[in-house]
Short mmCIF file of C-alpha atoms in Angstrom, two decimals:
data_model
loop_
_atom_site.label_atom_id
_atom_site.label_comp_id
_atom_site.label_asym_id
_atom_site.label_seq_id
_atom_site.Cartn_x
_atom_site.Cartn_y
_atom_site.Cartn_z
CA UNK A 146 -2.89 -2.45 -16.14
CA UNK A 147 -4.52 -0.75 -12.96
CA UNK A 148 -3.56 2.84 -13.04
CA UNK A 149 -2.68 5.35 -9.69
CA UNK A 150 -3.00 8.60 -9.91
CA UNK A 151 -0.87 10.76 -7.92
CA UNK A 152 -1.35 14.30 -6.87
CA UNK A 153 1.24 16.80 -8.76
CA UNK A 154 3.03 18.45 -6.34
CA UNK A 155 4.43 15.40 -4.21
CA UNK A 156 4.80 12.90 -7.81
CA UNK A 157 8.92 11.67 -7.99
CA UNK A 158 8.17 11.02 -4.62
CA UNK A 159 5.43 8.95 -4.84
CA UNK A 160 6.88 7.20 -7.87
CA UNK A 161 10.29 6.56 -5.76
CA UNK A 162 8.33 5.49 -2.33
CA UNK A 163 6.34 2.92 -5.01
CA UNK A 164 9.54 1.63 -6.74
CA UNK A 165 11.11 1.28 -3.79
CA UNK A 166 8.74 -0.67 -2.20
CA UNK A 167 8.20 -3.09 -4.89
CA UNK A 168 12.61 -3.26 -4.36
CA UNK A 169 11.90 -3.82 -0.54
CA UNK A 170 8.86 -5.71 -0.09
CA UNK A 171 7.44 -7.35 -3.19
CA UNK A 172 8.80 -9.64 -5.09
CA UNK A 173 8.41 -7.61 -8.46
CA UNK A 174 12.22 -6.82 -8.82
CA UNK A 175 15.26 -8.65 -7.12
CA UNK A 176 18.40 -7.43 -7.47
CA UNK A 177 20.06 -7.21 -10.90
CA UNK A 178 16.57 -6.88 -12.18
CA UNK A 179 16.51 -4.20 -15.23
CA UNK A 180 13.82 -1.69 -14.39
CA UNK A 181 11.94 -0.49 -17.17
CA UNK A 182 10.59 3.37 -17.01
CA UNK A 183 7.80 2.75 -19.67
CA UNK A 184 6.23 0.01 -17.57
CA UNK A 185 6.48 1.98 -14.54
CA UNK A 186 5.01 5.44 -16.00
CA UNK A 187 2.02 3.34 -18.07
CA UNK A 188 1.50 1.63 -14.39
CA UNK A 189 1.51 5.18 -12.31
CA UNK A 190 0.35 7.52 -15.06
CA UNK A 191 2.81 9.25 -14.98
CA UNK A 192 5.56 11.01 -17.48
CA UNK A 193 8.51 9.02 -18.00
CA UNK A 194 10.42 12.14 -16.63
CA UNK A 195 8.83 11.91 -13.29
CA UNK A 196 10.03 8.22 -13.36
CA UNK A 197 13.60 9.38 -14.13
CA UNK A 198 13.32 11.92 -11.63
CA UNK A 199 12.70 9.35 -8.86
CA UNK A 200 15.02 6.83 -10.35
CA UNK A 201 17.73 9.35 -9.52
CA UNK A 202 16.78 9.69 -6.30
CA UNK A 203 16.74 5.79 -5.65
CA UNK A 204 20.39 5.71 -7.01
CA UNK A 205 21.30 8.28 -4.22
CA UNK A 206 19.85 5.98 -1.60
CA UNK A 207 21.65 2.77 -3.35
CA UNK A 208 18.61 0.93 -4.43
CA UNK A 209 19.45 0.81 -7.88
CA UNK A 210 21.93 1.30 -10.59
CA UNK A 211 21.55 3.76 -13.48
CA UNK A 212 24.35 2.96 -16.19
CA UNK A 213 24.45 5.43 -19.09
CA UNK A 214 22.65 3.75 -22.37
CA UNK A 215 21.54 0.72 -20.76
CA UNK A 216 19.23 1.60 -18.31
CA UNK A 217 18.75 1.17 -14.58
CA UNK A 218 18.91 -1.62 -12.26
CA UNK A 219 18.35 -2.59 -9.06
CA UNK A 220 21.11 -2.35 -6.80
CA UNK A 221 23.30 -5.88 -6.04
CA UNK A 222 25.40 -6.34 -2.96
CA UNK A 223 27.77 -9.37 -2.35
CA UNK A 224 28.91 -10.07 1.24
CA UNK A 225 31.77 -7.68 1.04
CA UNK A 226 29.15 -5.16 0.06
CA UNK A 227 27.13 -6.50 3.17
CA UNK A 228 29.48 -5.85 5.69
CA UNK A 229 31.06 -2.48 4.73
CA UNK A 230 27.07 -1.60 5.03
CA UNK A 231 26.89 -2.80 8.42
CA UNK A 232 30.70 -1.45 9.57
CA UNK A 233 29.65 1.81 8.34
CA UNK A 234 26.39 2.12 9.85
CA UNK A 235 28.01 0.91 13.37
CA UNK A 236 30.56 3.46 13.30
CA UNK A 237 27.98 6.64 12.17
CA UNK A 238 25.38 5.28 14.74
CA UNK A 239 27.90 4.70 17.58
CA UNK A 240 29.25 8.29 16.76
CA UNK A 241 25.82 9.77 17.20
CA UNK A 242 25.30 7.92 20.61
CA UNK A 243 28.44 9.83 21.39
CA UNK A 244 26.96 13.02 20.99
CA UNK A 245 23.66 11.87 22.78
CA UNK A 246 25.44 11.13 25.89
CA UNK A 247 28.33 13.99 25.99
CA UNK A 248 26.06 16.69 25.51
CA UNK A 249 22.90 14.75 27.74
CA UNK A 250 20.64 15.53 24.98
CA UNK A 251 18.26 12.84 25.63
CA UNK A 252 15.46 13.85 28.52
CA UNK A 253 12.42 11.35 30.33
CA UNK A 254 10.32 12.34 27.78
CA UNK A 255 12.47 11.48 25.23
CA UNK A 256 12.77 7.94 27.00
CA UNK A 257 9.38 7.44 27.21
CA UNK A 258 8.50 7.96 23.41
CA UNK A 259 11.72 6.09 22.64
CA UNK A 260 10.24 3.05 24.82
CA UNK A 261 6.50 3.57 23.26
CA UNK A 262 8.15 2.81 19.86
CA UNK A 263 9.77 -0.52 21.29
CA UNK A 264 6.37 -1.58 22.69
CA UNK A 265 4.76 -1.03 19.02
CA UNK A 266 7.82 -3.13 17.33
CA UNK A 267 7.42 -6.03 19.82
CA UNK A 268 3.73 -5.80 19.36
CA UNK A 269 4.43 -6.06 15.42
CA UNK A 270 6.81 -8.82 15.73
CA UNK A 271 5.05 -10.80 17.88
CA UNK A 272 1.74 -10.39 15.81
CA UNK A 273 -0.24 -13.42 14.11
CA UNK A 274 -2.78 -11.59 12.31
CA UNK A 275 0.14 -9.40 10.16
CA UNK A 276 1.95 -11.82 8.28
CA UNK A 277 4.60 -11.22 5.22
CA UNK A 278 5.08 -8.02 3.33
CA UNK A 279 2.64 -5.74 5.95
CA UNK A 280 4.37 -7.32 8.99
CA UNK A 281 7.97 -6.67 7.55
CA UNK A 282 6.96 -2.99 6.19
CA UNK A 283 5.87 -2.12 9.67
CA UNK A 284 8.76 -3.73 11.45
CA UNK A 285 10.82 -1.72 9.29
CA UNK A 286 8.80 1.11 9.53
CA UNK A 287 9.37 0.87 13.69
CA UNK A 288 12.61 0.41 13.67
CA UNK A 289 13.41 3.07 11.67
CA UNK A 290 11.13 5.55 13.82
CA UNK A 291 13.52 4.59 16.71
CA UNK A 292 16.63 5.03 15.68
CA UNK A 293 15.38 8.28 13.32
CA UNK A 294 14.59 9.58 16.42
CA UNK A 295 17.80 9.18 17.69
CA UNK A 296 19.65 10.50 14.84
CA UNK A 297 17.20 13.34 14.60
CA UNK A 298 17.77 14.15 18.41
CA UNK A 299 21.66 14.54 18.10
CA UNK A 300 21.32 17.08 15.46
CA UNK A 301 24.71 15.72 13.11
CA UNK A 302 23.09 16.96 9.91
CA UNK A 303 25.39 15.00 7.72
CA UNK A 304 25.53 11.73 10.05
CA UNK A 305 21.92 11.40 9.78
CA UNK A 306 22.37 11.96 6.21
CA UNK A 307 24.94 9.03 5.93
CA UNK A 308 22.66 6.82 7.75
CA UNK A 309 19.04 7.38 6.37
CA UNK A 310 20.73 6.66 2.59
CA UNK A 311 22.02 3.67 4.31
CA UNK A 312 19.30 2.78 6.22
CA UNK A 313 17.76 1.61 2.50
CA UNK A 314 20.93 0.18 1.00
CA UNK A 315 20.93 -2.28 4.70
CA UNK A 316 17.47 -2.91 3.90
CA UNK A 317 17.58 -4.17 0.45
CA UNK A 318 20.28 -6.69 1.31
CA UNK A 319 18.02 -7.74 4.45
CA UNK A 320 15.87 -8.29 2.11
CA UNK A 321 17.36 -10.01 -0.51
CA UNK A 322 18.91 -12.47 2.48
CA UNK A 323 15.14 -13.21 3.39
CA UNK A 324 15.27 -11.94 6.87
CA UNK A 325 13.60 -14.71 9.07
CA UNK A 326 10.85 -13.98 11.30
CA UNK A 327 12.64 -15.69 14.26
CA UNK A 328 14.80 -12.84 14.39
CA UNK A 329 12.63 -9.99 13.87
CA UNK A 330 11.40 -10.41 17.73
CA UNK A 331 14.52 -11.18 19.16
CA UNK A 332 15.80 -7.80 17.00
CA UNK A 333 12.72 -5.91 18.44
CA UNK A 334 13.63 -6.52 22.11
CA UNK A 335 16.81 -5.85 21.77
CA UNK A 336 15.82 -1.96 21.70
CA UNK A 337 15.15 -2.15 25.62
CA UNK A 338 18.60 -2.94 26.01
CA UNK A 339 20.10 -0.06 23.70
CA UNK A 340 17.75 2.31 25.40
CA UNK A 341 18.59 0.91 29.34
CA UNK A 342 22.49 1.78 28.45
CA UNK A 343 21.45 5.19 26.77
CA UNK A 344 19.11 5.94 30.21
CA UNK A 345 22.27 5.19 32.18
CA UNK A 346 24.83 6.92 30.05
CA UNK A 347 26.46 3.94 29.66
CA UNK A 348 28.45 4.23 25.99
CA UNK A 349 29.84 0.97 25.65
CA UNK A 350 26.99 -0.76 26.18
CA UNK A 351 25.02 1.23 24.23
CA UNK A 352 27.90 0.23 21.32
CA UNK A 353 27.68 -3.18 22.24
CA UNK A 354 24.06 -3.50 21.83
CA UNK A 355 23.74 -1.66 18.88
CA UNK A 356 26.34 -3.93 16.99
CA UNK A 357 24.63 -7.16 17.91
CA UNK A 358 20.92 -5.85 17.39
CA UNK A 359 22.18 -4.66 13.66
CA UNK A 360 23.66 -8.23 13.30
CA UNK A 361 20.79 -10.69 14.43
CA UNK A 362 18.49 -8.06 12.17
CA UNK A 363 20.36 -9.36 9.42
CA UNK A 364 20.66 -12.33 10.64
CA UNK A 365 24.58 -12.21 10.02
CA UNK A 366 27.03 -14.21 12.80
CA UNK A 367 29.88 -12.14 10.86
CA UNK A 368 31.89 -9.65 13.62
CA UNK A 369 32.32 -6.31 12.56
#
C-alpha cells in the first residue's frame, strides 16, 4: 500500500480529516461499513493509537460508531434520523440569525465577504471542468465557509458547537442519499436570498430561506 506520512504534532487530525473524507467523498466506506484501525494505520503510518485517537473524535461528530469489543463503524441514519438532523439544525441556525439581527452584528463588510463566498459556490456549482468528488468537496467546503461565518459572527459558543458536529452528521446522510448535481446550483443561489433578508433585517425570511435551502441541499420535499 502507498504510505502518507504526516507531521507529529497535527497527526489524529490528519488521520480523522482522511477517514472522514473517505466517509464523505469516496466510496471506500458506506455506512454500516466496519472500519478497521490496522488497515488504516499500515495505510497512514501511523500508530494504531493515533487511529483510535481520531476515531474518537469522528464518533463526537457522528460519523461513526465505536461499540465496545467489536469495533467501529460508520455511522447509519434512517429517515427519522434524517429529519431530526435537519429539525435540529433549523432551529440552532434560525436561533443564531436571531442573535445576528437583535444585536445588528452583521456590518457591509461582513456582507460583502458573505456575498464573495456565494459567488465562489455558484462558480463551483456551475463548473464543467470539476466534476464528482473535487466538485462536491468544494461545494461543501463553500457552503460551510458561509454559514461558519455566520455562526462564528454571532459568538453562541455552544450553538456553533451544536452545529459544526452536525454540520458532518447532515453531510454523511447527503451523502449517502447521493446528492444530485441539479440541486447543488439551485442550493448555491439560494444564499443570495438568505443574505438579502439578513441585509434587510428581515427574520422570517431569513427562516424561511434557510429551511428550504437546507431541504433542496438534501434534496428532501419532507417539511420540517
Amino acid at each position: 500500500m502507498d504510505r502518507v506520512a504526516f507531521e507529529k504534532d497535527t497527526l489524529s487530525e490528519r488521520v480523522a480529516d482522511y477517514i472522514r473524507r473517505q466517509i464523505l467523498y469516496m466510496d471506500t466506506f458506506r455506512d454500516g461499513d466496519h472500519i478497521l484501525e490496522t488497515d488504516i494505520a499500515e495505510k497512514l503510518d501511523v500508530s494504531r493509537a493515533t487511529v483510535r485517537e481520531a476515531l474518537k473524535d469522528l464518533e463526537t461528530q457522528g460519523i461513526v460508531e465505536i461499540i465496545p469489543r467489536k469495533g467501529t463503524y460508520v455511522a447509519a441514519f434512517d429517515h427519522k434520523d434524517m429529519i431530526e438532523i435537519l429539525e435540529l439544525r433549523c432551529m440552532c441556525e434560525a436561533y443564531i440569525f436571531e442573535t445576528l439581527l437583535a444585536e445588528n452584528m452583521l456590518d457591509d463588510q461582513d456582507f460583502a465577504v458573505l456575498e464573495k463566498i456565494i459567488d465562489e459556490m455558484v462558480q463551483v456549482s456551475r463548473s464543467s471542468g470539476e466534476k464528482g468528488l473535487s466538485r462536491s468537496m468544494a461545494f461543501s467546503a463553500k457552503d460551510l465557509e458561509f454559514h461558519g461565518y455566520l455562526w462564528k459572527k454571532s459568538g453562541r459558543r455552544w450553538f456553533c458547537k451544536v452545529l459544526s458536529d452536525n454540520y458532518y452528521r447532515l453531510r454523511l446522510a447527503m451523502m449517502q442519499d447521493l446528492m444530485l448535481e441539479s440541486n447543488m446550483e439551485q442550493s448555491a443561489v439560494m444564499h443570495y436570498d438568505i443574505l438579502g433578508a439578513l441585509k434587510a433585517a428581515n427574520l422570517a425570511d431569513a427562516k424561511a430561506f434557510l429551511r428550504k435551502h437546507i431541504l433542496t441541499l438534501h434534496g428532501s420535499e419532507t417539511v420540517i
